[in-house]
């Protein structure tokens, strides 16, 4: 059994930072009619389209780290708002491809600008968006995100026998 931590754990701090970040982005993009999750989807789609990709919902889910079912729900809402188009993939009739409409591109550009301004403010304690500390922070976060989640192990007799 280890000693109690003298302060907050890294996990608690990451959770708090993620919530603070989400709330800040929600507020920044709300005037454009977007939520943070919708922003993550349209901004990712915008970047992918700029490289010539027309991703499927599954590909966009993998890219954003969002669940495929949630991406589908977000995509339907964004389609109803006139920001994206959902079409069947001609190569795979089960897949749905996503693309931004003209209106979606305009709103997304505005949202990206608003979030870039927000990031500059939020990262000011590290020296701003282009600072060496921010790049190091980004590298550390990337390292943590690259660690795959271990599959959950069922609590059974075999695992109990080997537990310390």
Tab-separated table of C-alpha atoms in Angstrom:
chain	number	residue	atom	x	y	z
A	1	UNK	CA	0.000	0.000	0.000
A	2	UNK	CA	1.496	3.367	-1.021
A	3	UNK	CA	1.543	6.655	0.862
A	4	UNK	CA	-1.261	9.119	0.372
A	5	UNK	CA	-0.400	11.786	-2.189
A	6	UNK	CA	0.405	15.197	-0.660
A	7	UNK	CA	-1.563	16.925	-3.414
A	8	UNK	CA	-3.855	16.222	-6.321
A	9	UNK	CA	-2.973	13.249	-8.508
A	10	UNK	CA	-2.016	13.711	-12.169
A	11	UNK	CA	-5.267	12.003	-13.171
A	12	UNK	CA	-7.327	14.449	-11.131
A	13	UNK	CA	-5.464	17.411	-12.636
A	14	UNK	CA	-5.913	16.113	-16.204
A	15	UNK	CA	-9.613	15.615	-15.519
A	16	UNK	CA	-9.952	19.157	-14.092
A	17	UNK	CA	-7.999	20.670	-16.994
A	18	UNK	CA	-10.084	18.764	-19.553
A	19	UNK	CA	-13.295	20.032	-17.947
A	20	UNK	CA	-11.985	23.612	-17.763
A	21	UNK	CA	-10.918	23.414	-21.411
A	22	UNK	CA	-14.267	21.983	-22.522
A	23	UNK	CA	-16.236	24.699	-20.732
A	24	UNK	CA	-13.989	27.426	-22.193
A	25	UNK	CA	-14.355	26.078	-25.748
A	26	UNK	CA	-18.127	25.647	-25.269
A	27	UNK	CA	-18.359	29.332	-24.329
A	28	UNK	CA	-16.116	30.428	-27.214
A	29	UNK	CA	-18.091	28.597	-29.913
A	30	UNK	CA	-21.614	28.986	-28.469
A	31	UNK	CA	-22.232	32.266	-30.352
A	32	UNK	CA	-21.687	30.280	-33.559
A	33	UNK	CA	-24.302	27.707	-32.541
A	34	UNK	CA	-21.746	24.998	-31.742
A	35	UNK	CA	-20.831	22.914	-28.720
A	36	UNK	CA	-17.301	21.819	-27.908
A	37	UNK	CA	-17.990	18.319	-29.266
A	38	UNK	CA	-19.483	19.726	-32.473
A	39	UNK	CA	-16.482	22.023	-32.802
A	40	UNK	CA	-14.113	19.049	-32.443
A	41	UNK	CA	-15.991	17.307	-35.241
A	42	UNK	CA	-16.227	20.215	-37.706
A	43	UNK	CA	-12.673	21.455	-37.059
A	44	UNK	CA	-11.313	17.947	-37.607
A	45	UNK	CA	-13.437	17.549	-40.725
A	46	UNK	CA	-12.196	20.935	-41.969
A	47	UNK	CA	-8.581	19.875	-41.549
A	48	UNK	CA	-9.157	16.510	-43.207
A	49	UNK	CA	-10.975	18.087	-46.152
A	50	UNK	CA	-8.099	20.527	-46.661
A	51	UNK	CA	-5.842	17.510	-47.283
A	52	UNK	CA	-8.339	16.115	-49.805
A	53	UNK	CA	-9.882	13.522	-47.533
A	54	UNK	CA	-13.613	12.920	-47.337
A	55	UNK	CA	-13.756	10.825	-44.178
A	56	UNK	CA	-16.357	8.352	-43.094
A	57	UNK	CA	-18.046	8.772	-39.735
A	58	UNK	CA	-15.880	5.895	-38.459
A	59	UNK	CA	-12.665	7.556	-39.671
A	60	UNK	CA	-13.689	10.835	-38.045
A	61	UNK	CA	-14.527	8.993	-34.810
A	62	UNK	CA	-11.073	7.401	-34.824
A	63	UNK	CA	-9.442	10.770	-35.546
A	64	UNK	CA	-11.278	12.663	-32.777
A	65	UNK	CA	-11.301	9.902	-30.183
A	66	UNK	CA	-15.083	10.127	-29.948
A	67	UNK	CA	-17.330	7.070	-29.985
A	68	UNK	CA	-18.715	6.261	-33.450
A	69	UNK	CA	-22.303	6.383	-32.169
A	70	UNK	CA	-21.685	9.856	-30.715
A	71	UNK	CA	-20.134	11.056	-33.991
A	72	UNK	CA	-23.231	9.794	-35.787
A	73	UNK	CA	-25.477	11.746	-33.394
A	74	UNK	CA	-23.349	14.897	-33.743
A	75	UNK	CA	-23.285	14.526	-37.534
A	76	UNK	CA	-27.072	14.278	-37.713
A	77	UNK	CA	-27.446	17.465	-35.630
A	78	UNK	CA	-24.857	19.293	-37.750
A	79	UNK	CA	-26.592	18.108	-40.913
A	80	UNK	CA	-29.924	19.422	-39.580
A	81	UNK	CA	-28.175	22.775	-38.957
A	82	UNK	CA	-26.951	22.847	-42.557
A	83	UNK	CA	-23.265	22.638	-41.608
A	84	UNK	CA	-22.379	19.204	-42.970
A	85	UNK	CA	-23.568	16.749	-45.583
A	86	UNK	CA	-23.802	13.025	-44.946
A	87	UNK	CA	-23.673	10.774	-48.013
A	88	UNK	CA	-23.286	7.063	-48.593
A	89	UNK	CA	-19.772	5.974	-49.495
A	90	UNK	CA	-19.899	4.619	-53.073
A	91	UNK	CA	-17.227	2.020	-52.172
A	92	UNK	CA	-18.990	0.820	-48.997
A	93	UNK	CA	-22.775	1.237	-48.796
A	94	UNK	CA	-22.660	0.734	-45.003
A	95	UNK	CA	-20.349	3.724	-44.521
A	96	UNK	CA	-21.409	7.367	-44.368
A	97	UNK	CA	-19.039	10.045	-45.645
A	98	UNK	CA	-19.041	13.528	-44.177
A	99	UNK	CA	-18.251	16.887	-45.732
A	100	UNK	CA	-18.730	20.500	-44.707
A	101	UNK	CA	-21.230	22.629	-46.592
A	102	UNK	CA	-20.255	26.169	-47.644
A	103	UNK	CA	-22.021	27.459	-44.551
A	104	UNK	CA	-20.236	24.801	-42.481
A	105	UNK	CA	-16.850	25.902	-43.785
A	106	UNK	CA	-17.593	29.549	-42.964
A	107	UNK	CA	-18.790	28.735	-39.427
A	108	UNK	CA	-15.848	26.386	-38.877
A	109	UNK	CA	-13.309	29.035	-39.933
A	110	UNK	CA	-14.881	31.464	-37.448
A	111	UNK	CA	-14.887	28.805	-34.722
A	112	UNK	CA	-11.238	27.911	-35.361
A	113	UNK	CA	-10.303	31.593	-35.081
A	114	UNK	CA	-12.230	31.926	-31.788
A	115	UNK	CA	-10.617	28.784	-30.354
A	116	UNK	CA	-7.131	29.890	-31.460
A	117	UNK	CA	-7.632	33.165	-29.559
A	118	UNK	CA	-8.848	31.176	-26.544
A	119	UNK	CA	-5.849	28.826	-26.718
A	120	UNK	CA	-3.496	31.780	-26.819
A	121	UNK	CA	-5.090	33.139	-23.613
A	122	UNK	CA	-5.220	29.767	-21.838
A	123	UNK	CA	-1.621	28.959	-22.743
A	124	UNK	CA	-0.259	32.368	-21.778
A	125	UNK	CA	1.089	31.002	-18.438
A	126	UNK	CA	3.328	28.686	-20.529
A	127	UNK	CA	4.393	31.527	-22.819
A	128	UNK	CA	1.601	31.303	-25.382
A	129	UNK	CA	0.685	29.013	-28.228
A	130	UNK	CA	4.115	29.014	-29.902
A	131	UNK	CA	6.284	28.843	-26.762
A	132	UNK	CA	8.825	26.115	-26.029
A	133	UNK	CA	6.997	25.234	-22.784
A	134	UNK	CA	3.750	24.802	-24.717
A	135	UNK	CA	5.482	22.511	-27.244
A	136	UNK	CA	6.957	20.473	-24.364
A	137	UNK	CA	3.524	20.314	-22.694
A	138	UNK	CA	1.995	19.166	-25.989
A	139	UNK	CA	4.693	16.488	-26.338
A	140	UNK	CA	3.972	15.218	-22.807
A	141	UNK	CA	0.230	15.065	-23.471
A	142	UNK	CA	0.848	13.252	-26.757
A	143	UNK	CA	3.021	10.708	-24.943
A	144	UNK	CA	0.211	10.021	-22.477
A	145	UNK	CA	-2.420	9.819	-25.217
A	146	UNK	CA	-0.297	7.356	-27.199
A	147	UNK	CA	-0.411	4.789	-24.373
A	148	UNK	CA	-3.076	2.239	-25.317
A	149	UNK	CA	-5.745	1.446	-22.784
A	150	UNK	CA	-5.263	-2.029	-21.381
A	151	UNK	CA	-8.269	-4.292	-21.826
A	152	UNK	CA	-10.230	-4.702	-18.624
A	153	UNK	CA	-9.589	-7.957	-16.814
A	154	UNK	CA	-12.658	-9.655	-15.363
A	155	UNK	CA	-12.558	-10.160	-11.622
A	156	UNK	CA	-12.399	-13.931	-11.425
A	157	UNK	CA	-10.676	-16.620	-9.376
A	158	UNK	CA	-7.604	-16.745	-11.647
A	159	UNK	CA	-6.868	-12.996	-11.334
A	160	UNK	CA	-7.541	-13.093	-7.577
A	161	UNK	CA	-4.974	-15.885	-7.125
A	162	UNK	CA	-2.202	-13.801	-8.716
A	163	UNK	CA	-3.094	-10.505	-7.032
A	164	UNK	CA	-0.557	-9.366	-4.412
